Tab-separated table of C-alpha atoms in Angstrom:
chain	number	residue	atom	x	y	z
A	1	UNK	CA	3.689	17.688	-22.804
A	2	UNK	CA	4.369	14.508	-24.800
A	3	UNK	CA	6.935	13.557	-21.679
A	4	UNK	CA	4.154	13.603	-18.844
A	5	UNK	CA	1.529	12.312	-21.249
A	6	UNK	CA	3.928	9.009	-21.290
A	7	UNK	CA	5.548	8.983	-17.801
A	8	UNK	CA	1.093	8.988	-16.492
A	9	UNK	CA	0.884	6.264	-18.952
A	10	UNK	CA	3.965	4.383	-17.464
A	11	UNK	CA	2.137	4.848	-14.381
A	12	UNK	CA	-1.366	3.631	-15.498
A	13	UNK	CA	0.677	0.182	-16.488
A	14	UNK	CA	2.294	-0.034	-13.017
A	15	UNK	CA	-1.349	0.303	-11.589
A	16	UNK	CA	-2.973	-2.187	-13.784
A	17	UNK	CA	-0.004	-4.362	-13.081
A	18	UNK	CA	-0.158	-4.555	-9.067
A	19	UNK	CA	-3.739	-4.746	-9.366
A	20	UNK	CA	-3.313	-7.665	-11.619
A	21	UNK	CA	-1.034	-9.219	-9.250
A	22	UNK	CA	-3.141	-8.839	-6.831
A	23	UNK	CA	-6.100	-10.691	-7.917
A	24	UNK	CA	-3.613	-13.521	-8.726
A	25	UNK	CA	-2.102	-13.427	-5.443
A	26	UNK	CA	-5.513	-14.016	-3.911
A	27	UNK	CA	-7.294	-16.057	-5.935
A	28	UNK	CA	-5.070	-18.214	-7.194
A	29	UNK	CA	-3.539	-22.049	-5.698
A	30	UNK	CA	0.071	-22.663	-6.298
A	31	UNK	CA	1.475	-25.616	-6.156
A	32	UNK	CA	3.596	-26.237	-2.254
A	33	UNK	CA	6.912	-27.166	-4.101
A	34	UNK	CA	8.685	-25.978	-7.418
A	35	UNK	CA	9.369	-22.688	-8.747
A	36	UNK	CA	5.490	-21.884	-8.806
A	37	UNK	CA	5.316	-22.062	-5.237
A	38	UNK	CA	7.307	-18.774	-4.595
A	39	UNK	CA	5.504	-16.320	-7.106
A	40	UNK	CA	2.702	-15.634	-3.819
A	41	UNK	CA	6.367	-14.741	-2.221
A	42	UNK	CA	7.684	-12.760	-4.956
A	43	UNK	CA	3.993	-10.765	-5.610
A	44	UNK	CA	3.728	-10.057	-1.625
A	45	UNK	CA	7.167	-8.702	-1.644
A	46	UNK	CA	6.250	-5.692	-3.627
A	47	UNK	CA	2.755	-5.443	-4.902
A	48	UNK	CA	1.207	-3.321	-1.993
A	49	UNK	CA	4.047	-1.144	-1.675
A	50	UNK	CA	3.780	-0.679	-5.433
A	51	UNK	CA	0.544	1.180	-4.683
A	52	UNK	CA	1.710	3.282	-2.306
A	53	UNK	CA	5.167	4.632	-4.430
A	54	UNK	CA	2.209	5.515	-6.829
A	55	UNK	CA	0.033	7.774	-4.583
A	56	UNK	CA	3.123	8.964	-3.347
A	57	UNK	CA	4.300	9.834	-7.261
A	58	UNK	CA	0.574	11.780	-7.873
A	59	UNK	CA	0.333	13.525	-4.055
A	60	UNK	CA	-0.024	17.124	-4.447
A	61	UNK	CA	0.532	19.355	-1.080
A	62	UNK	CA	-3.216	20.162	0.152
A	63	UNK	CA	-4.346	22.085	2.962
A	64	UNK	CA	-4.843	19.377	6.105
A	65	UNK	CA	-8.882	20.414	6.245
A	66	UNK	CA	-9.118	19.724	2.701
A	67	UNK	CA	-6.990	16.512	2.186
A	68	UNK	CA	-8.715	15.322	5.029
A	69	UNK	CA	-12.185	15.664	3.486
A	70	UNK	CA	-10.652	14.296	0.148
A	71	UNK	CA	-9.292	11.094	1.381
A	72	UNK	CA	-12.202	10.570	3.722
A	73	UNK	CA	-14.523	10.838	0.779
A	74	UNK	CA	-12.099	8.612	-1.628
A	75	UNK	CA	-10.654	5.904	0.981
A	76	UNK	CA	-13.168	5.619	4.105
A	77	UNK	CA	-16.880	6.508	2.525
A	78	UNK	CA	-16.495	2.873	0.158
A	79	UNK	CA	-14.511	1.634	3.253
A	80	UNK	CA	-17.811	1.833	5.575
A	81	UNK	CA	-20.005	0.831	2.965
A	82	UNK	CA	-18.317	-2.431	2.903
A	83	UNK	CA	-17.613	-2.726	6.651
A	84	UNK	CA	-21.332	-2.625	7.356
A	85	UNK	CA	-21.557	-5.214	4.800
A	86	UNK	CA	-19.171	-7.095	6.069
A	87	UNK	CA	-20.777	-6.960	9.582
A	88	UNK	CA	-23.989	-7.572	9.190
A	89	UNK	CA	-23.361	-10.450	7.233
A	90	UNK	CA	-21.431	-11.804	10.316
A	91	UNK	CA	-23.722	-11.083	12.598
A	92	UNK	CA	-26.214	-13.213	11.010
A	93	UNK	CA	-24.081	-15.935	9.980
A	94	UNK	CA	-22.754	-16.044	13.552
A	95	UNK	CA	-26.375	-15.523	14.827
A	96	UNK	CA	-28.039	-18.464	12.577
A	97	UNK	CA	-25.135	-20.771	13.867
A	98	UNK	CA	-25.556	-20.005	17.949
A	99	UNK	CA	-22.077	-18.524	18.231
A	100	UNK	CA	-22.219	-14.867	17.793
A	101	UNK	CA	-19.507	-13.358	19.235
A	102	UNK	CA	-19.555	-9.150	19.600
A	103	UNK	CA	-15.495	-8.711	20.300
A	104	UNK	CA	-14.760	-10.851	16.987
A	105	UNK	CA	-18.076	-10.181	14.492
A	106	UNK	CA	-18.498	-6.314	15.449
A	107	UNK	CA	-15.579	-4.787	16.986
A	108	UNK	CA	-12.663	-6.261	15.391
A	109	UNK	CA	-14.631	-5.550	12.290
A	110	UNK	CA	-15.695	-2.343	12.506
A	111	UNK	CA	-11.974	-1.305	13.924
A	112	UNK	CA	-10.444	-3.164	11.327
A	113	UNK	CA	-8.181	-4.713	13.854
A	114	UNK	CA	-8.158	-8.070	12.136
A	115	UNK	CA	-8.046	-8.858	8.390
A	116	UNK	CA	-11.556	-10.184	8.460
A	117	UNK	CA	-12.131	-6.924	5.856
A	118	UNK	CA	-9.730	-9.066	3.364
A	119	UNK	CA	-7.892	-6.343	1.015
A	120	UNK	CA	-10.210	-3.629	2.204
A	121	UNK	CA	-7.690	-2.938	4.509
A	122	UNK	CA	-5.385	-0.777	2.222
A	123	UNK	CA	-7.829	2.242	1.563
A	124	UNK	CA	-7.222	2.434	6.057
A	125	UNK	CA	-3.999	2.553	5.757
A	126	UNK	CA	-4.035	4.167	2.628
A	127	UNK	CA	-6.043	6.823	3.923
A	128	UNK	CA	-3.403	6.950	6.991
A	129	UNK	CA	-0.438	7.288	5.312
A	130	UNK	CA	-1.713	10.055	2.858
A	131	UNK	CA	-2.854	12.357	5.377
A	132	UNK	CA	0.150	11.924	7.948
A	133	UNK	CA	2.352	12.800	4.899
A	134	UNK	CA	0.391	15.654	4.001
A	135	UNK	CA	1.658	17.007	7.621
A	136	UNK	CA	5.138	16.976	6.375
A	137	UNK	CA	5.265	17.852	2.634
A	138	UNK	CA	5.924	21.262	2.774
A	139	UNK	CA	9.104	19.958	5.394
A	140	UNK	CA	12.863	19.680	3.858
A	141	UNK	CA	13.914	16.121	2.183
A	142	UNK	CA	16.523	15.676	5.837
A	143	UNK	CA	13.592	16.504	7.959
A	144	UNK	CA	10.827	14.466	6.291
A	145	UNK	CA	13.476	11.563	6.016
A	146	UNK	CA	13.854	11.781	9.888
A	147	UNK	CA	10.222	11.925	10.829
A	148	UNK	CA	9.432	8.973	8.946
A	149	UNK	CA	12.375	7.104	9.905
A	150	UNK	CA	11.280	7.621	13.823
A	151	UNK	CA	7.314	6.901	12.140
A	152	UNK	CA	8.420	3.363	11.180
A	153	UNK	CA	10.294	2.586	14.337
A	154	UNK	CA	7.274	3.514	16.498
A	155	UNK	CA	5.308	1.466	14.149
A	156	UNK	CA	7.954	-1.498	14.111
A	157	UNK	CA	7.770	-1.383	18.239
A	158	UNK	CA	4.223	-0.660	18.943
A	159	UNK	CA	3.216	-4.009	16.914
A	160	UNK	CA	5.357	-6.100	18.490
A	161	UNK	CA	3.112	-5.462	21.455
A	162	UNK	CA	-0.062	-4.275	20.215
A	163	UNK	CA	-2.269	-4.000	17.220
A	164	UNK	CA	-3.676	-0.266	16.379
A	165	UNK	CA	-7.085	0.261	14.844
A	166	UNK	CA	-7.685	1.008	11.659
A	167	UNK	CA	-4.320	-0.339	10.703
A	168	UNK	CA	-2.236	2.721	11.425
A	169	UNK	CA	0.619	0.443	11.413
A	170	UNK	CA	0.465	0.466	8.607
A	171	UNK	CA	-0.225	3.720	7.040
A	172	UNK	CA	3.562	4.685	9.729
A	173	UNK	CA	5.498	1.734	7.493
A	174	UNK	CA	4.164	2.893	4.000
A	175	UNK	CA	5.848	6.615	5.073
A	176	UNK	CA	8.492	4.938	3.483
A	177	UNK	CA	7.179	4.385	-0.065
A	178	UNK	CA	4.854	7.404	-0.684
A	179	UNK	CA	8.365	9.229	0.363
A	180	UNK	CA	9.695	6.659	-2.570
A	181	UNK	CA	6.843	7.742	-5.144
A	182	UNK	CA	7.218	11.564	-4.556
A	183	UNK	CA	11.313	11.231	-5.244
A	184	UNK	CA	10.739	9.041	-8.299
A	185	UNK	CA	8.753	11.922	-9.727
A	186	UNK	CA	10.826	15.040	-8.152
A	187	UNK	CA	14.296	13.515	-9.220
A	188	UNK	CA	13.114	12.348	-12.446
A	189	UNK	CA	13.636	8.647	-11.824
A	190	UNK	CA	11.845	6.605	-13.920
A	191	UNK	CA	14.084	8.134	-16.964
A	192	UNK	CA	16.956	7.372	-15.372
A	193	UNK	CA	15.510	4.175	-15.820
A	194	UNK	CA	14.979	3.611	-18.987
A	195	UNK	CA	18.763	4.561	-19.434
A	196	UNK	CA	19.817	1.581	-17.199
A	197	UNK	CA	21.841	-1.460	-18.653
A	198	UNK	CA	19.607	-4.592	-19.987
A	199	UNK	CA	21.221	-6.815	-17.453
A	200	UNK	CA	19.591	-4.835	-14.695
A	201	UNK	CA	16.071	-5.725	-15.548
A	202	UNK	CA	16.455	-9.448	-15.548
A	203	UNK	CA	18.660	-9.689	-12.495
A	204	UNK	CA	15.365	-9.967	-10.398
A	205	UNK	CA	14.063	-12.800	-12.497
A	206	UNK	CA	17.633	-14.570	-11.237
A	207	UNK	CA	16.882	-13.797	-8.018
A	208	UNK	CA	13.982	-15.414	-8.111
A	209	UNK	CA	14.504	-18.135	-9.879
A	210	UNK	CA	17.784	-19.106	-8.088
A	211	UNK	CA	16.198	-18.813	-4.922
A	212	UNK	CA	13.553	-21.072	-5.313
């Protein structure tokens, strides 16, 4: 037991980490030059995804009338609750100032088609991504990795021409990491991990640095 008691704690630190980074990646000003001005960069490159390779390292197969009712309760019910929000205090703001607009202050809103929601977005797409994968989780590693591989090229060429409600972009590209998340945890990854050589957890840093 001692083994999943630490790998959930491993886990907990990844979580509190993205969300960390992504308060900082939001609220913060960095400077437009220098090495400071690529750490938005570097924490966009990976913090949302992070989240995703989690849920994909907890998912447990659920029947689709079940998971459905689960992620609706955990993802969309707080989701609304804020969209109304959200809304009404558009529509008043817009109303006040004479230039209330229905297209931009009620349906873009309410289908989350633009990121007027700010970072509320991710429990859509969260929500997306979850139950789509629940359709193929009982499927074979080859198969799965084929239906999300033709998932992320319908999402790659249906936004180049459109943008689907409730960001279901989205939830088709993040396939890819929830896929990610249930490997780490089926294959054992994160020990292999631990066992890697020192040099390979500061060649990032490098990276980053060098490429500033």
């Amino acid at each position: 037991m001692k083994p999943t008691s630490s790998r959930l704690d491993f886990m907990d630190a990844a979580k509190c980490i993205g969300i960390l980074l992504v308060v900082l990646g939001h609220c913060t000003t960095f400077p437009s030059e220098g090495l400071l001005h690529r750490i938005p960069t570097f924490i966009y490159s990976f913090h949302m995804p992070l989240f995703f390779i989690i849920s994909g390292f907890f998912l447990k197969p659920l029947p689709l009338k079940d998971s459905c009712c689960k992620y609706l309760k955990i993802y969309i019910k707080p989701n609304l609750v804020v969209t109304a929000i959200v809304m009404l205090t558009l529509i008043i703001e817009s109303t006040i100032n004479g230039v209330f607009d229905f297209k931009a202050d009620v349906l873009d809103v309410a289908l989350c088609t633009e990121r007027r929601l700010g970072p509320i977005w991710f429990l859509y797409a969260l929500f997306g991504t979850c139950f789509l994968y629940q359709m193929i989780y009982s499927c074979r590693l080859k198969t799965r990795l084929i239906i999300i591989a033709i998932a992320v090229a319908l999402g790659t060429a249906s936004s180049t021409y459109l943008t689907l409600p409730f960001h279901v972009q989205s939830s088709l590209f993040a396939l890819v990491f929830v896929e990610f998340g249930r490997l780490m945890r089926e294959k054992n990854l994160i020990d292999k991990v631990k066992h890697m050589p020192w040099y390979w957890y500061i060649l990032p840093l490098l990276i980053f640095i060098f490429d500033a």
